[in-house]
């Protein structure tokens, strides 16, 4: 069952602020938090998703301990020609994706993969760094459109790249792994944990 935010409960709370995160945590109950990231073949929301990663967490009742429940990493072919500028950033050429998909039984294309929305089925909150970009690609799954979403970037009050935000919070960064969806997901999760711990102390 997918949890939806209740506009009347959050009315007047600015989006992506600590106050909004506190509000979401109060409504979380025993549902999970899913932190996710996509790497794409361009910036347009119709660009193909080349990789998707997600990390599912649960909080203890005191919000001080995080438990990893599940994790997903998948790679997909693009429907349109490769975008050289995008591929130069994420390195996901067709041959790289073929290697990553070796033996994979999930669909060739992201929008056909029904296990993506299934991964979110018990989520009470979804989060990403620059979530408005990443969540736009989840729009191909109607059941995910009304989830509560939180942005670890906009919570900083300004545009801060993921590696910069992580270093500001004392989180170690391996620059060689940036723009890999799994690594970026883990960095965003560490940022979110820091924010939640601030609320809980």
Coordinates of C-alpha atoms in Angstrom, one line a residue:
X1 CA 0.0 0.0 0.0
X2 CA 1.5 3.3 -1.0
X3 CA 1.4 6.2 1.5
X4 CA 0.3 9.6 0.3
X5 CA 1.0 12.9 1.9
X6 CA -1.9 14.8 3.4
X7 CA -1.9 18.4 2.1
X8 CA -4.2 19.6 4.9
X9 CA -1.8 18.3 7.5
X10 CA 1.3 19.9 5.9
X11 CA -0.3 23.1 4.8
X12 CA 1.9 26.1 5.5
X13 CA 5.1 24.1 6.0
X14 CA 7.6 25.0 3.3
X15 CA 8.7 22.1 1.1
X16 CA 12.1 20.4 1.6
X17 CA 12.8 22.1 5.0
X18 CA 13.7 20.5 8.3
X19 CA 10.2 21.3 9.4
X20 CA 8.7 19.4 6.5
X21 CA 11.1 16.5 7.2
X22 CA 10.0 16.5 10.8
X23 CA 6.3 16.4 9.7
X24 CA 7.0 13.4 7.4
X25 CA 8.8 11.6 10.2
X26 CA 5.8 12.1 12.5
X27 CA 3.6 10.5 9.9
X28 CA 6.0 7.7 9.1
X29 CA 4.9 5.1 11.6
X30 CA 6.4 1.7 10.7
X31 CA 6.8 2.5 7.0
X32 CA 10.1 2.6 5.4
X33 CA 12.2 5.4 3.9
X34 CA 13.5 4.9 0.3
X35 CA 16.5 6.9 -0.9
X36 CA 17.0 6.7 -4.6
X37 CA 19.0 8.0 -7.6
X38 CA 18.7 7.8 -11.4
X39 CA 21.4 8.3 -14.1
X40 CA 19.8 9.3 -17.4
X41 CA 20.5 9.8 -21.1
X42 CA 19.8 13.5 -20.7
X43 CA 18.1 16.2 -18.6
X44 CA 14.7 16.0 -20.2
X45 CA 12.1 14.0 -18.3
X46 CA 11.5 11.9 -21.4
X47 CA 15.2 10.9 -21.6
X48 CA 15.7 7.3 -20.9
X49 CA 16.8 6.1 -17.4
X50 CA 20.1 4.2 -17.7
X51 CA 20.5 3.2 -14.1
X52 CA 18.3 3.2 -11.0
X53 CA 19.5 2.6 -7.5
X54 CA 17.5 2.6 -4.2
X55 CA 18.1 1.9 -0.6
X56 CA 15.3 1.1 1.8
X57 CA 15.8 2.0 5.5
X58 CA 13.8 1.7 8.7
X59 CA 14.1 3.9 11.7
X60 CA 14.1 2.8 15.3
X61 CA 11.3 4.4 17.4
X62 CA 13.8 6.9 18.8
X63 CA 15.0 7.8 15.3
X64 CA 18.6 7.3 16.3
X65 CA 19.3 4.0 14.5
X66 CA 18.8 3.1 10.9
X67 CA 18.4 -0.4 9.6
X68 CA 19.0 -1.3 5.9
X69 CA 16.1 -3.3 4.8
X70 CA 16.7 -3.8 1.1
X71 CA 18.7 -2.4 -1.8
X72 CA 18.3 -2.3 -5.6
X73 CA 20.6 -1.5 -8.5
X74 CA 19.6 -1.9 -12.1
X75 CA 20.7 -0.8 -15.6
X76 CA 18.7 -0.2 -18.7
X77 CA 19.0 0.4 -22.4
X78 CA 18.0 3.8 -23.8
X79 CA 15.2 4.1 -26.3
X80 CA 16.7 7.1 -28.1
X81 CA 20.3 7.6 -29.4
X82 CA 22.9 8.1 -26.8
X83 CA 23.4 11.6 -25.6
X84 CA 27.2 12.2 -25.6
X85 CA 27.1 14.9 -22.9
X86 CA 25.1 12.7 -20.5
X87 CA 27.2 9.6 -21.2
X88 CA 30.4 11.7 -20.6
X89 CA 29.2 12.3 -17.1
X90 CA 27.8 8.9 -16.1
X91 CA 29.9 6.7 -18.3
X92 CA 27.0 4.4 -19.1
X93 CA 27.7 3.6 -22.8
X94 CA 25.7 0.7 -24.3
X95 CA 28.6 -1.7 -23.9
X96 CA 28.9 -0.8 -20.2
X97 CA 25.2 -1.4 -19.6
X98 CA 25.4 -4.7 -21.4
X99 CA 28.2 -5.8 -19.0
X100 CA 26.3 -4.5 -16.0
X101 CA 23.1 -6.4 -17.2
X102 CA 24.9 -9.7 -17.8
X103 CA 22.5 -12.4 -16.8
X104 CA 19.8 -9.9 -15.8
X105 CA 16.2 -11.1 -16.1
X106 CA 14.5 -7.7 -15.5
X107 CA 13.2 -5.6 -18.5
X108 CA 15.5 -3.8 -20.9
X109 CA 13.8 -0.5 -20.3
X110 CA 13.1 1.3 -17.0
X111 CA 9.5 2.2 -17.7
X112 CA 8.7 -1.5 -18.2
X113 CA 10.1 -2.6 -14.8
X114 CA 7.2 -3.2 -12.4
X115 CA 9.6 -4.1 -9.6
X116 CA 10.5 -0.4 -9.3
X117 CA 7.1 0.6 -7.8
X118 CA 7.0 -2.6 -5.9
X119 CA 10.2 -1.6 -4.1
X120 CA 8.3 1.5 -2.8
X121 CA 5.2 -0.3 -1.7
X122 CA 5.7 0.2 2.0
X123 CA 7.5 3.5 1.8
X124 CA 6.3 6.5 3.9
X125 CA 8.9 8.8 2.5
X126 CA 11.1 8.9 -0.6
X127 CA 14.3 11.0 -0.8
X128 CA 17.0 12.0 -3.2
X129 CA 19.5 14.7 -3.8
X130 CA 17.8 17.1 -6.2
X131 CA 14.6 15.0 -5.9
X132 CA 12.6 17.1 -8.3
X133 CA 14.8 15.8 -11.1
X134 CA 14.9 12.2 -10.0
X135 CA 11.2 11.9 -9.2
X136 CA 10.2 13.2 -12.6
X137 CA 11.4 9.9 -14.0
X138 CA 9.3 7.9 -11.5
X139 CA 6.3 9.6 -13.1
X140 CA 6.0 6.7 -15.5
X141 CA 4.6 4.8 -12.5
X142 CA 1.4 6.5 -11.5
X143 CA 1.3 5.0 -8.0
X144 CA 4.5 6.8 -7.1
X145 CA 3.4 10.3 -8.0
X146 CA 1.8 11.2 -4.7
X147 CA 4.4 9.8 -2.3
X148 CA 5.9 12.3 0.2
X149 CA 9.3 13.3 -1.3
X150 CA 12.2 15.1 0.4
X151 CA 15.2 16.7 -1.1
X152 CA 18.6 16.6 0.6
X153 CA 19.9 19.3 -1.8
X154 CA 17.1 21.9 -1.3
X155 CA 17.2 21.3 2.4
X156 CA 20.5 23.1 2.4
X157 CA 18.7 26.2 1.3
X158 CA 20.7 26.6 -1.9
X159 CA 22.0 24.6 -4.8
X160 CA 24.8 22.4 -3.4
X161 CA 26.2 19.4 -5.3
X162 CA 26.0 16.1 -3.6
X163 CA 29.7 15.7 -3.0
X164 CA 29.8 19.3 -1.6
X165 CA 26.9 18.7 0.7
X166 CA 28.4 15.5 1.9
X167 CA 31.8 17.1 2.7
X168 CA 30.0 19.9 4.5
X169 CA 28.5 17.3 6.8
X170 CA 31.8 15.5 7.4
X171 CA 30.9 12.5 5.2
X172 CA 33.8 11.0 3.3
X173 CA 33.6 11.2 -0.5
X174 CA 35.2 9.0 -3.1
X175 CA 35.3 11.4 -6.2
X176 CA 36.0 8.5 -8.5
X177 CA 32.6 6.9 -7.7
X178 CA 30.4 10.0 -8.1
X179 CA 27.6 9.9 -10.7
X180 CA 27.3 6.2 -10.1
X181 CA 23.7 5.8 -9.0
X182 CA 24.4 3.3 -6.2
X183 CA 27.2 5.5 -4.7
X184 CA 25.1 8.7 -5.1
X185 CA 22.2 6.9 -3.3
X186 CA 24.4 6.0 -0.4
X187 CA 25.8 9.5 -0.1
X188 CA 22.3 11.0 -0.2
X189 CA 21.2 8.4 2.5
X190 CA 24.1 9.5 4.7
X191 CA 23.0 13.1 4.3
X192 CA 19.4 12.3 5.2
X193 CA 20.6 10.4 8.3
X194 CA 22.5 13.5 9.4
X195 CA 19.4 15.6 9.0
X196 CA 17.2 13.1 10.9
X197 CA 19.7 12.8 13.7
X198 CA 19.6 16.6 14.1
X199 CA 15.9 16.5 14.5
X200 CA 16.1 13.7 17.0
X201 CA 18.7 15.3 19.3

